[in-house]
mmCIF file of C-alpha atoms and ligand atoms in Angstrom:
data_model
loop_
_atom_site.group_PDB
_atom_site.id
_atom_site.type_symbol
_atom_site.label_atom_id
_atom_site.label_comp_id
_atom_site.label_asym_id
_atom_site.label_seq_id
_atom_site.Cartn_x
_atom_site.Cartn_y
_atom_site.Cartn_z
ATOM 1 C CA UNK A 1379 241.439 39.121 233.656
ATOM 2 C CA UNK A 1380 240.491 35.920 235.875
ATOM 3 C CA UNK A 1381 236.753 36.097 236.056
ATOM 4 C CA UNK A 1382 236.341 35.288 240.316
ATOM 5 C CA UNK A 1383 232.668 36.089 240.839
ATOM 6 C CA UNK A 1384 229.987 37.948 239.190
ATOM 7 C CA UNK A 1385 231.219 41.420 240.498
ATOM 8 C CA UNK A 1386 234.505 41.499 238.436
ATOM 9 C CA UNK A 1387 232.342 40.744 235.286
ATOM 10 C CA UNK A 1388 231.341 44.401 234.506
ATOM 11 C CA UNK A 1389 234.827 45.827 235.585
ATOM 12 C CA UNK A 1390 236.535 43.599 232.735
ATOM 13 C CA UNK A 1391 234.111 44.028 230.091
ATOM 14 C CA UNK A 1392 234.238 48.347 231.352
ATOM 15 C CA UNK A 1393 238.386 48.050 231.706
ATOM 16 C CA UNK A 1394 238.543 46.695 227.938
ATOM 17 C CA UNK A 1395 236.187 49.411 226.162
ATOM 18 C CA UNK A 1396 239.225 52.060 227.769
ATOM 19 C CA UNK A 1397 241.057 51.015 225.124
ATOM 20 C CA UNK A 1398 238.958 52.350 222.281
ATOM 21 C CA UNK A 1399 240.623 55.382 220.617
ATOM 22 C CA UNK A 1400 236.967 56.640 220.125
ATOM 23 C CA UNK A 1401 235.980 58.848 222.895
ATOM 24 C CA UNK A 1402 232.008 59.031 221.612
ATOM 25 C CA UNK A 1403 232.314 54.842 221.193
ATOM 26 C CA UNK A 1404 233.625 54.721 224.942
ATOM 27 C CA UNK A 1405 230.906 56.699 226.656
ATOM 28 C CA UNK A 1406 227.736 55.274 225.057
ATOM 29 C CA UNK A 1407 229.421 51.445 225.244
ATOM 30 C CA UNK A 1408 230.560 51.792 228.324
ATOM 31 C CA UNK A 1409 227.066 53.418 229.613
ATOM 32 C CA UNK A 1410 225.197 50.458 227.484
ATOM 33 C CA UNK A 1411 227.670 47.840 229.362
ATOM 34 C CA UNK A 1412 226.822 49.427 233.028
ATOM 35 C CA UNK A 1413 223.044 50.138 232.519
ATOM 36 C CA UNK A 1414 222.976 45.986 231.049
ATOM 37 C CA UNK A 1415 224.830 44.400 233.455
ATOM 38 C CA UNK A 1416 222.618 46.833 235.927
ATOM 39 C CA UNK A 1417 219.430 45.283 234.482
ATOM 40 C CA UNK A 1418 220.864 41.527 234.491
ATOM 41 C CA UNK A 1419 220.941 42.061 238.229
ATOM 42 C CA UNK A 1420 217.942 44.100 238.815
ATOM 43 C CA UNK A 1421 215.523 41.172 237.354
ATOM 44 C CA UNK A 1422 217.663 38.085 238.190
ATOM 45 C CA UNK A 1423 217.455 37.208 234.663
ATOM 46 C CA UNK A 1424 217.259 33.667 233.949
ATOM 47 C CA UNK A 1425 219.261 31.513 231.561
ATOM 48 C CA UNK A 1426 215.850 30.845 229.737
ATOM 49 C CA UNK A 1427 215.072 34.219 229.888
ATOM 50 C CA UNK A 1428 218.458 34.888 228.346
ATOM 51 C CA UNK A 1429 218.198 32.776 225.700
ATOM 52 C CA UNK A 1430 214.805 34.102 224.839
ATOM 53 C CA UNK A 1431 215.633 37.807 224.586
ATOM 54 C CA UNK A 1432 219.022 36.933 222.165
ATOM 55 C CA UNK A 1433 216.213 34.562 220.491
ATOM 56 C CA UNK A 1434 214.068 37.606 220.092
ATOM 57 C CA UNK A 1435 216.833 39.835 219.433
ATOM 58 C CA UNK A 1436 218.008 37.173 216.259
ATOM 59 C CA UNK A 1437 214.532 37.338 215.489
ATOM 60 C CA UNK A 1438 214.392 40.962 214.627
ATOM 61 C CA UNK A 1439 217.362 41.123 212.388
ATOM 62 C CA UNK A 1440 216.061 37.818 210.448
ATOM 63 C CA UNK A 1441 212.614 39.617 209.659
ATOM 64 C CA UNK A 1442 214.152 42.801 208.337
ATOM 65 C CA UNK A 1443 214.787 43.203 204.519
ATOM 66 C CA UNK A 1444 214.763 45.479 201.890
ATOM 67 C CA UNK A 1445 210.939 46.223 202.389
ATOM 68 C CA UNK A 1446 210.510 45.742 205.863
ATOM 69 C CA UNK A 1447 212.234 47.165 209.069
ATOM 70 C CA UNK A 1448 211.297 44.778 212.246
ATOM 71 C CA UNK A 1449 213.944 46.736 214.171
ATOM 72 C CA UNK A 1450 212.985 50.138 213.901
ATOM 73 C CA UNK A 1451 209.295 49.046 214.105
ATOM 74 C CA UNK A 1452 210.226 47.470 217.825
ATOM 75 C CA UNK A 1453 212.370 50.736 218.696
ATOM 76 C CA UNK A 1454 209.166 52.642 218.106
ATOM 77 C CA UNK A 1455 206.639 50.440 219.732
ATOM 78 C CA UNK A 1456 209.080 50.613 222.846
ATOM 79 C CA UNK A 1457 208.942 54.596 222.701
ATOM 80 C CA UNK A 1458 212.922 54.944 221.591
ATOM 81 C CA UNK A 1459 212.156 56.228 218.523
ATOM 82 C CA UNK A 1460 210.286 58.902 219.762
ATOM 83 C CA UNK A 1461 212.817 59.711 222.712
ATOM 84 C CA UNK A 1462 215.570 60.075 220.390
ATOM 85 C CA UNK A 1463 213.368 62.401 218.012
ATOM 86 C CA UNK A 1464 212.682 64.964 221.395
ATOM 87 C CA UNK A 1465 215.747 65.266 222.756
ATOM 88 C CA UNK A 1466 217.759 65.828 219.460
ATOM 89 C CA UNK A 1467 215.187 68.490 218.352
ATOM 90 C CA UNK A 1468 213.378 71.685 219.644
ATOM 91 C CA UNK A 1469 216.973 73.018 220.593
ATOM 92 C CA UNK A 1470 217.944 69.988 222.363
ATOM 93 C CA UNK A 1471 214.601 68.648 223.554
ATOM 94 C CA UNK A 1472 214.217 72.575 225.342
ATOM 95 C CA UNK A 1473 211.443 73.949 223.037
ATOM 96 C CA UNK A 1474 208.495 72.633 221.155
ATOM 97 C CA UNK A 1475 209.404 70.892 217.926
ATOM 98 C CA UNK A 1476 207.455 70.048 214.463
ATOM 99 C CA UNK A 1477 210.264 67.469 214.567
ATOM 100 C CA UNK A 1478 208.770 63.543 214.797
ATOM 101 C CA UNK A 1479 209.894 59.960 214.178
ATOM 102 C CA UNK A 1480 210.725 58.864 211.127
ATOM 103 C CA UNK A 1481 209.428 55.333 211.131
ATOM 104 C CA UNK A 1482 209.887 52.107 209.430
ATOM 105 C CA UNK A 1483 208.430 53.704 205.820
ATOM 106 C CA UNK A 1484 210.573 56.043 204.764
ATOM 107 C CA UNK A 1485 211.940 54.764 201.327
ATOM 108 C CA UNK A 1486 214.546 57.152 199.665
ATOM 109 C CA UNK A 1487 214.261 58.093 195.483
ATOM 110 C CA UNK A 1488 210.425 58.931 195.451
ATOM 111 C CA UNK A 1489 209.483 61.015 192.665
ATOM 112 C CA UNK A 1490 210.505 65.146 192.700
ATOM 113 C CA UNK A 1491 206.797 66.360 191.566
ATOM 114 C CA UNK A 1492 205.722 70.163 190.992
ATOM 115 C CA UNK A 1493 203.367 72.005 193.242
ATOM 116 C CA UNK A 1494 200.079 71.190 193.188
ATOM 117 C CA UNK A 1495 200.542 67.666 191.461
ATOM 118 C CA UNK A 1496 198.678 64.528 192.960
ATOM 119 C CA UNK A 1497 200.842 61.619 194.547
ATOM 120 C CA UNK A 1498 197.714 58.928 193.906
ATOM 121 C CA UNK A 1499 199.953 56.876 191.109
ATOM 122 C CA UNK A 1500 197.085 53.872 191.121
ATOM 123 C CA UNK A 1501 193.885 53.324 191.844
ATOM 124 C CA UNK A 1502 193.178 54.033 195.812
ATOM 125 C CA UNK A 1503 190.289 54.591 197.566
ATOM 126 C CA UNK A 1504 189.842 57.517 199.902
ATOM 127 C CA UNK A 1505 188.463 61.238 199.985
ATOM 128 C CA UNK A 1506 190.249 63.724 197.602
ATOM 129 C CA UNK A 1507 192.587 66.080 199.878
ATOM 130 C CA UNK A 1508 194.314 68.973 199.406
ATOM 131 C CA UNK A 1509 197.674 69.408 201.359
ATOM 132 C CA UNK A 1510 199.371 72.738 201.842
ATOM 133 C CA UNK A 1511 202.322 72.700 204.046
ATOM 134 C CA UNK A 1512 204.369 75.512 204.629
ATOM 135 C CA UNK A 1513 207.965 75.085 206.247
ATOM 136 C CA UNK A 1514 209.623 78.377 208.256
ATOM 137 C CA UNK A 1515 212.712 78.992 210.074
ATOM 138 C CA UNK A 1516 212.301 79.693 214.163
ATOM 139 C CA UNK A 1517 212.365 83.441 213.080
ATOM 140 C CA UNK A 1518 209.362 82.803 210.892
ATOM 141 C CA UNK A 1519 210.833 83.136 207.808
ATOM 142 C CA UNK A 1520 209.513 81.360 204.574
ATOM 143 C CA UNK A 1521 212.463 78.772 203.556
ATOM 144 C CA UNK A 1522 211.767 78.507 199.896
ATOM 145 C CA UNK A 1523 213.852 75.701 197.784
ATOM 146 C CA UNK A 1524 213.605 73.042 200.680
ATOM 147 C CA UNK A 1525 212.593 69.663 199.323
ATOM 148 C CA UNK A 1526 209.822 67.940 201.068
ATOM 149 C CA UNK A 1527 209.541 64.083 200.894
ATOM 150 C CA UNK A 1528 205.902 63.468 201.498
ATOM 151 C CA UNK A 1529 204.507 59.583 202.437
ATOM 152 C CA UNK A 1530 201.718 57.815 203.424
ATOM 153 C CA UNK A 1531 199.485 54.470 203.802
ATOM 154 C CA UNK A 1532 196.932 53.193 201.356
ATOM 155 C CA UNK A 1533 193.298 53.390 203.408
ATOM 156 C CA UNK A 1534 193.215 49.896 202.884
ATOM 157 C CA UNK A 1535 196.239 49.760 205.390
ATOM 158 C CA UNK A 1536 199.804 49.585 203.399
ATOM 159 C CA UNK A 1537 202.241 51.485 202.305
ATOM 160 C CA UNK A 1538 202.978 50.642 198.887
ATOM 161 C CA UNK A 1539 206.301 48.975 199.731
ATOM 162 C CA UNK A 1540 204.206 46.324 201.293
ATOM 163 C CA UNK A 1541 201.731 46.240 198.952
ATOM 164 C CA UNK A 1542 202.505 44.651 195.260
ATOM 165 C CA UNK A 1543 198.640 45.705 194.356
ATOM 166 C CA UNK A 1544 199.723 49.553 194.583
ATOM 167 C CA UNK A 1545 201.864 51.083 191.616
ATOM 168 C CA UNK A 1546 205.359 51.570 192.545
ATOM 169 C CA UNK A 1547 206.058 54.873 194.838
ATOM 170 C CA UNK A 1548 202.306 55.058 195.610
ATOM 171 C CA UNK A 1549 200.971 58.235 197.700
ATOM 172 C CA UNK A 1550 204.427 58.905 197.773
ATOM 173 C CA UNK A 1551 206.607 61.921 196.200
ATOM 174 C CA UNK A 1552 209.129 65.030 196.767
ATOM 175 C CA UNK A 1553 208.318 68.666 196.465
ATOM 176 C CA UNK A 1554 210.626 71.855 196.455
ATOM 177 C CA UNK A 1555 208.697 74.773 198.603
ATOM 178 C CA UNK A 1556 207.807 77.932 196.569
ATOM 179 C CA UNK A 1557 209.160 81.554 197.823
ATOM 180 C CA UNK A 1558 206.699 81.811 200.416
ATOM 181 C CA UNK A 1559 208.193 77.818 201.962
ATOM 182 C CA UNK A 1560 204.916 76.644 200.523
ATOM 183 C CA UNK A 1561 204.065 72.951 199.198
ATOM 184 C CA UNK A 1562 200.704 71.340 197.679
ATOM 185 C CA UNK A 1563 199.810 68.119 196.550
ATOM 186 C CA UNK A 1564 196.699 66.257 195.912
ATOM 187 C CA UNK A 1565 196.204 62.678 197.724
ATOM 188 C CA UNK A 1566 193.428 61.010 199.461
ATOM 189 C CA UNK A 1567 192.732 61.501 203.474
ATOM 190 C CA UNK A 1568 194.945 58.871 205.523
ATOM 191 C CA UNK A 1569 193.152 56.181 207.670
ATOM 192 C CA UNK A 1570 194.753 54.543 211.005
ATOM 193 C CA UNK A 1571 196.500 51.251 209.717
ATOM 194 C CA UNK A 1572 197.538 48.522 211.857
ATOM 195 C CA UNK A 1573 201.613 47.690 211.891
ATOM 196 C CA UNK A 1574 202.695 44.252 211.371
ATOM 197 C CA UNK A 1575 202.448 42.005 214.434
ATOM 198 C CA UNK A 1576 203.332 38.477 212.376
ATOM 199 C CA UNK A 1577 206.951 38.893 214.328
ATOM 200 C CA UNK A 1578 208.398 39.751 217.537
ATOM 201 C CA UNK A 1579 206.885 43.417 217.599
ATOM 202 C CA UNK A 1580 203.342 41.592 217.710
ATOM 203 C CA UNK A 1581 204.426 39.670 220.622
ATOM 204 C CA UNK A 1582 205.521 42.523 222.535
ATOM 205 C CA UNK A 1583 202.175 43.936 222.025
ATOM 206 C CA UNK A 1584 200.622 40.914 222.874
ATOM 207 C CA UNK A 1585 201.924 40.406 226.016
ATOM 208 C CA UNK A 1586 200.828 43.892 227.013
ATOM 209 C CA UNK A 1587 197.264 43.512 225.524
ATOM 210 C CA UNK A 1588 197.944 46.775 223.392
ATOM 211 C CA UNK A 1589 196.551 47.239 220.045
ATOM 212 C CA UNK A 1590 198.200 47.767 216.747
ATOM 213 C CA UNK A 1591 197.024 50.982 215.461
ATOM 214 C CA UNK A 1592 198.702 54.050 214.517
ATOM 215 C CA UNK A 1593 196.527 56.760 213.995
ATOM 216 C CA UNK A 1594 196.017 58.097 210.451
ATOM 217 C CA UNK A 1595 198.985 60.413 209.359
ATOM 218 C CA UNK A 1596 200.876 61.811 206.466
ATOM 219 C CA UNK A 1597 204.744 61.943 206.516
ATOM 220 C CA UNK A 1598 207.115 64.716 205.770
ATOM 221 C CA UNK A 1599 210.767 65.173 205.436
ATOM 222 C CA UNK A 1600 212.282 68.236 204.900
ATOM 223 C CA UNK A 1601 215.612 68.512 203.555
ATOM 224 C CA UNK A 1602 217.274 72.440 203.255
ATOM 225 C CA UNK A 1603 221.180 73.016 203.367
ATOM 226 C CA UNK A 1604 222.039 74.802 206.768
ATOM 227 C CA UNK A 1605 218.973 73.151 208.476
ATOM 228 C CA UNK A 1606 219.031 69.987 210.345
ATOM 229 C CA UNK A 1607 216.856 68.152 208.611
ATOM 230 C CA UNK A 1608 213.662 67.208 209.731
ATOM 231 C CA UNK A 1609 210.791 64.060 209.878
ATOM 232 C CA UNK A 1610 207.434 65.247 210.786
ATOM 233 C CA UNK A 1611 204.225 63.555 210.933
ATOM 234 C CA UNK A 1612 200.853 65.302 210.795
ATOM 235 C CA UNK A 1613 197.847 63.016 212.837
ATOM 236 C CA UNK A 1614 194.680 63.523 212.036
ATOM 237 C CA UNK A 1615 192.503 65.373 214.604
ATOM 238 C CA UNK A 1616 189.556 63.190 214.450
ATOM 239 C CA UNK A 1617 191.452 59.670 214.698
ATOM 240 C CA UNK A 1618 190.248 57.818 217.641
ATOM 241 C CA UNK A 1619 193.563 56.320 218.345
ATOM 242 C CA UNK A 1620 195.322 59.863 218.662
ATOM 243 C CA UNK A 1621 196.276 59.007 222.541
ATOM 244 C CA UNK A 1622 197.269 55.267 222.006
ATOM 245 C CA UNK A 1623 199.586 55.647 219.086
ATOM 246 C CA UNK A 1624 201.433 52.236 218.979
ATOM 247 C CA UNK A 1625 204.553 54.066 218.030
ATOM 248 C CA UNK A 1626 203.876 56.722 220.732
ATOM 249 C CA UNK A 1627 204.242 59.519 218.063
ATOM 250 C CA UNK A 1628 201.662 62.199 218.887
ATOM 251 C CA UNK A 1629 202.157 65.435 219.780
ATOM 252 C CA UNK A 1630 200.326 68.228 220.344
ATOM 253 C CA UNK A 1631 201.730 70.452 217.723
ATOM 254 C CA UNK A 1632 201.494 67.602 215.205
ATOM 255 C CA UNK A 1633 197.604 67.378 215.182
ATOM 256 C CA UNK A 1634 196.470 68.493 212.479
ATOM 257 C CA UNK A 1635 192.812 69.601 211.273
ATOM 258 C CA UNK A 1636 191.025 68.460 208.092
ATOM 259 C CA UNK A 1637 188.505 70.829 206.978
ATOM 260 C CA UNK A 1638 185.999 68.816 205.214
ATOM 261 C CA UNK A 1639 184.501 71.536 201.961
ATOM 262 C CA UNK A 1640 180.755 70.210 201.260
ATOM 263 C CA UNK A 1641 180.101 73.237 198.729
ATOM 264 C CA UNK A 1642 182.676 74.409 197.678
ATOM 265 C CA UNK A 1643 184.156 73.719 194.399
ATOM 266 C CA UNK A 1644 187.233 71.414 194.604
ATOM 267 C CA UNK A 1645 190.127 72.423 193.058
ATOM 268 C CA UNK A 1646 190.244 69.735 190.504
ATOM 269 C CA UNK A 1647 187.446 69.139 187.736
ATOM 270 C CA UNK A 1648 187.105 65.412 187.913
ATOM 271 C CA UNK A 1649 186.080 65.591 192.196
ATOM 272 C CA UNK A 1650 182.538 66.455 192.104
ATOM 273 C CA UNK A 1651 181.421 66.109 195.966
ATOM 274 C CA UNK A 1652 183.246 67.004 198.811
ATOM 275 C CA UNK A 1653 186.609 66.842 199.813
ATOM 276 C CA UNK A 1654 189.183 67.815 202.376
ATOM 277 C CA UNK A 1655 192.124 70.137 202.709
ATOM 278 C CA UNK A 1656 194.815 70.281 205.205
ATOM 279 C CA UNK A 1657 197.221 73.001 206.173
ATOM 280 C CA UNK A 1658 200.192 72.823 208.402
ATOM 281 C CA UNK A 1659 203.412 74.500 208.961
ATOM 282 C CA UNK A 1660 207.075 73.023 209.888
ATOM 283 C CA UNK A 1661 209.822 74.877 212.339
ATOM 284 C CA UNK A 1662 213.242 73.418 210.904
ATOM 285 C CA UNK A 1663 216.290 74.495 212.911
ATOM 286 C CA UNK A 1664 219.969 75.247 211.925
ATOM 287 C CA UNK A 1665 222.138 72.488 211.395
ATOM 288 C CA UNK A 1666 223.348 69.880 209.549
ATOM 289 C CA UNK A 1667 221.077 68.797 206.360
ATOM 290 C CA UNK A 1668 221.684 64.988 206.191
ATOM 291 C CA UNK A 1669 219.492 62.083 204.984
ATOM 292 C CA UNK A 1670 218.476 59.211 207.211
ATOM 293 C CA UNK A 1671 219.724 55.997 206.658
ATOM 294 C CA UNK A 1672 216.838 54.527 204.643
ATOM 295 C CA UNK A 1673 214.946 51.665 207.152
ATOM 296 C CA UNK A 1674 213.765 50.353 203.405
ATOM 297 C CA UNK A 1675 215.139 50.540 199.969
ATOM 298 C CA UNK A 1676 212.576 48.487 198.263
ATOM 299 C CA UNK A 1677 208.971 47.093 197.540
ATOM 300 C CA UNK A 1678 207.742 43.627 198.083
ATOM 301 C CA UNK A 1679 206.740 41.164 195.682
ATOM 302 C CA UNK A 1680 204.169 38.696 195.993
ATOM 303 C CA UNK A 1681 200.824 38.219 197.877
ATOM 304 C CA UNK A 1682 199.797 41.090 199.502
ATOM 305 C CA UNK A 1683 199.925 40.617 203.666
ATOM 306 C CA UNK A 1684 196.935 39.874 205.832
ATOM 307 C CA UNK A 1685 196.550 42.797 208.046
ATOM 308 C CA UNK A 1686 196.028 41.942 211.731
ATOM 309 C CA UNK A 1687 194.257 44.059 214.302
ATOM 310 C CA UNK A 1688 195.034 43.852 217.707
ATOM 311 C CA UNK A 1689 192.052 44.854 220.584
ATOM 312 C CA UNK A 1690 193.320 46.929 223.348
ATOM 313 C CA UNK A 1691 192.465 44.888 226.502
ATOM 314 C CA UNK A 1692 191.516 48.112 228.170
ATOM 315 C CA UNK A 1693 189.383 49.470 225.385
ATOM 316 C CA UNK A 1694 187.740 46.258 224.565
ATOM 317 C CA UNK A 1695 186.675 45.630 228.683
ATOM 318 C CA UNK A 1696 186.793 42.213 228.318
ATOM 319 C CA UNK A 1697 189.161 39.458 227.018
ATOM 320 C CA UNK A 1698 191.311 40.376 223.913
ATOM 321 C CA UNK A 1699 189.807 40.327 220.049
ATOM 322 C CA UNK A 1700 191.693 39.930 217.292
ATOM 323 C CA UNK A 1701 190.718 39.930 213.809
ATOM 324 C CA UNK A 1702 192.430 39.574 210.542
ATOM 325 C CA UNK A 1703 191.835 41.337 207.010
ATOM 326 C CA UNK A 1704 192.862 41.459 204.010
HETATM 327 FE FE1 FE2 B 2082 203.365 55.609 209.036
#
C-alpha cells in the first residue's frame, strides 16, 4: 500500500496483521498497534520524544542479564505486573486472590529442604523468624505435596543474586507441603529494600519524584499439578511503605502479621532472645501447573552494587533528597 497520509498508516499495519494464522497473535498485536498509534496521535509525539522512547526501551534490554531483569522491574514500576496478576487470578479477577506479582528476583533451582530447616546459608543480620504457611484449595481443603519455593532479600537490601557477599541461594529454598498443606522454615525477618535505580527505571522514578522502596516481604511460588501455579508475596504489616510500594504489589489479603515473642522459648536452641513468627494461608485455584519463565537464572559476580535510596518528594515535604549506601 502506498501511504498517502498519516491516516493510511494504521490501516496498512492492521491489514498486514490479518495475514497471521494465529488468532491470539492477531488479537494482541492488532490491539497493540491500535493503542500505540492512538497514543502517538493523542500525545502528538515529537521525533525527539520518539527517539528518546526507543533509546529507553533499548536500554531496558541492554541492562537485562542473567542476574538482573530491568524489563520486569519496569513493568512492575508501571503497575503492569500487578494488573496482569489481578486479571488472571481470583476467578479471572472476580474474587479475592492470594496471588501477587512474581517480581524480577525469582531464581529457579533453589535447594529442596525439609520442613523446619533454615534458608539462611551464610551469616545474615536480622531477627530470627519462624514462617508457617498453609496451602488450601478454594473449598478450604489442605493441598498436600505442593512444592513451595520461597525467597527474600537480606536486611542489607540485596537478594543473593545481586550480592556476591551472600552464599549461593542464601534466603532461598523449596519446601513440600505436609498432609495439612503446611510448610515451615526458619529465616530472618525481612526488611524493605530499594529497587535498583541505576538504569531507566531510576529515570522513571526520579521524573515522578517517587521513592524506590519495596515494603518488606517474603516471596512464594506454589506448584502443584492440577492447580494454577501461584506466585505470591506476604508483606510486613509494620512497614512504613505499605501504601507506596514502588511495584504496586500490596493487597489487603497479603499483609502479614509478624508476632514478636519476648518471653517464649524459641524453637531453636541457639536463639536466646526474642524472635518472630509469621503464619499465612494461600488459596490456590484449579488450573495449569506451569512454572514461569525465569526473570533471572544466575548470581552476580564482582563488586557488591551500591544501593541508592530515593526519597518520595511528597513524603519529604521539600526538594528531593537522595542518599546512597553500600
Ligand atoms: Fe522482592
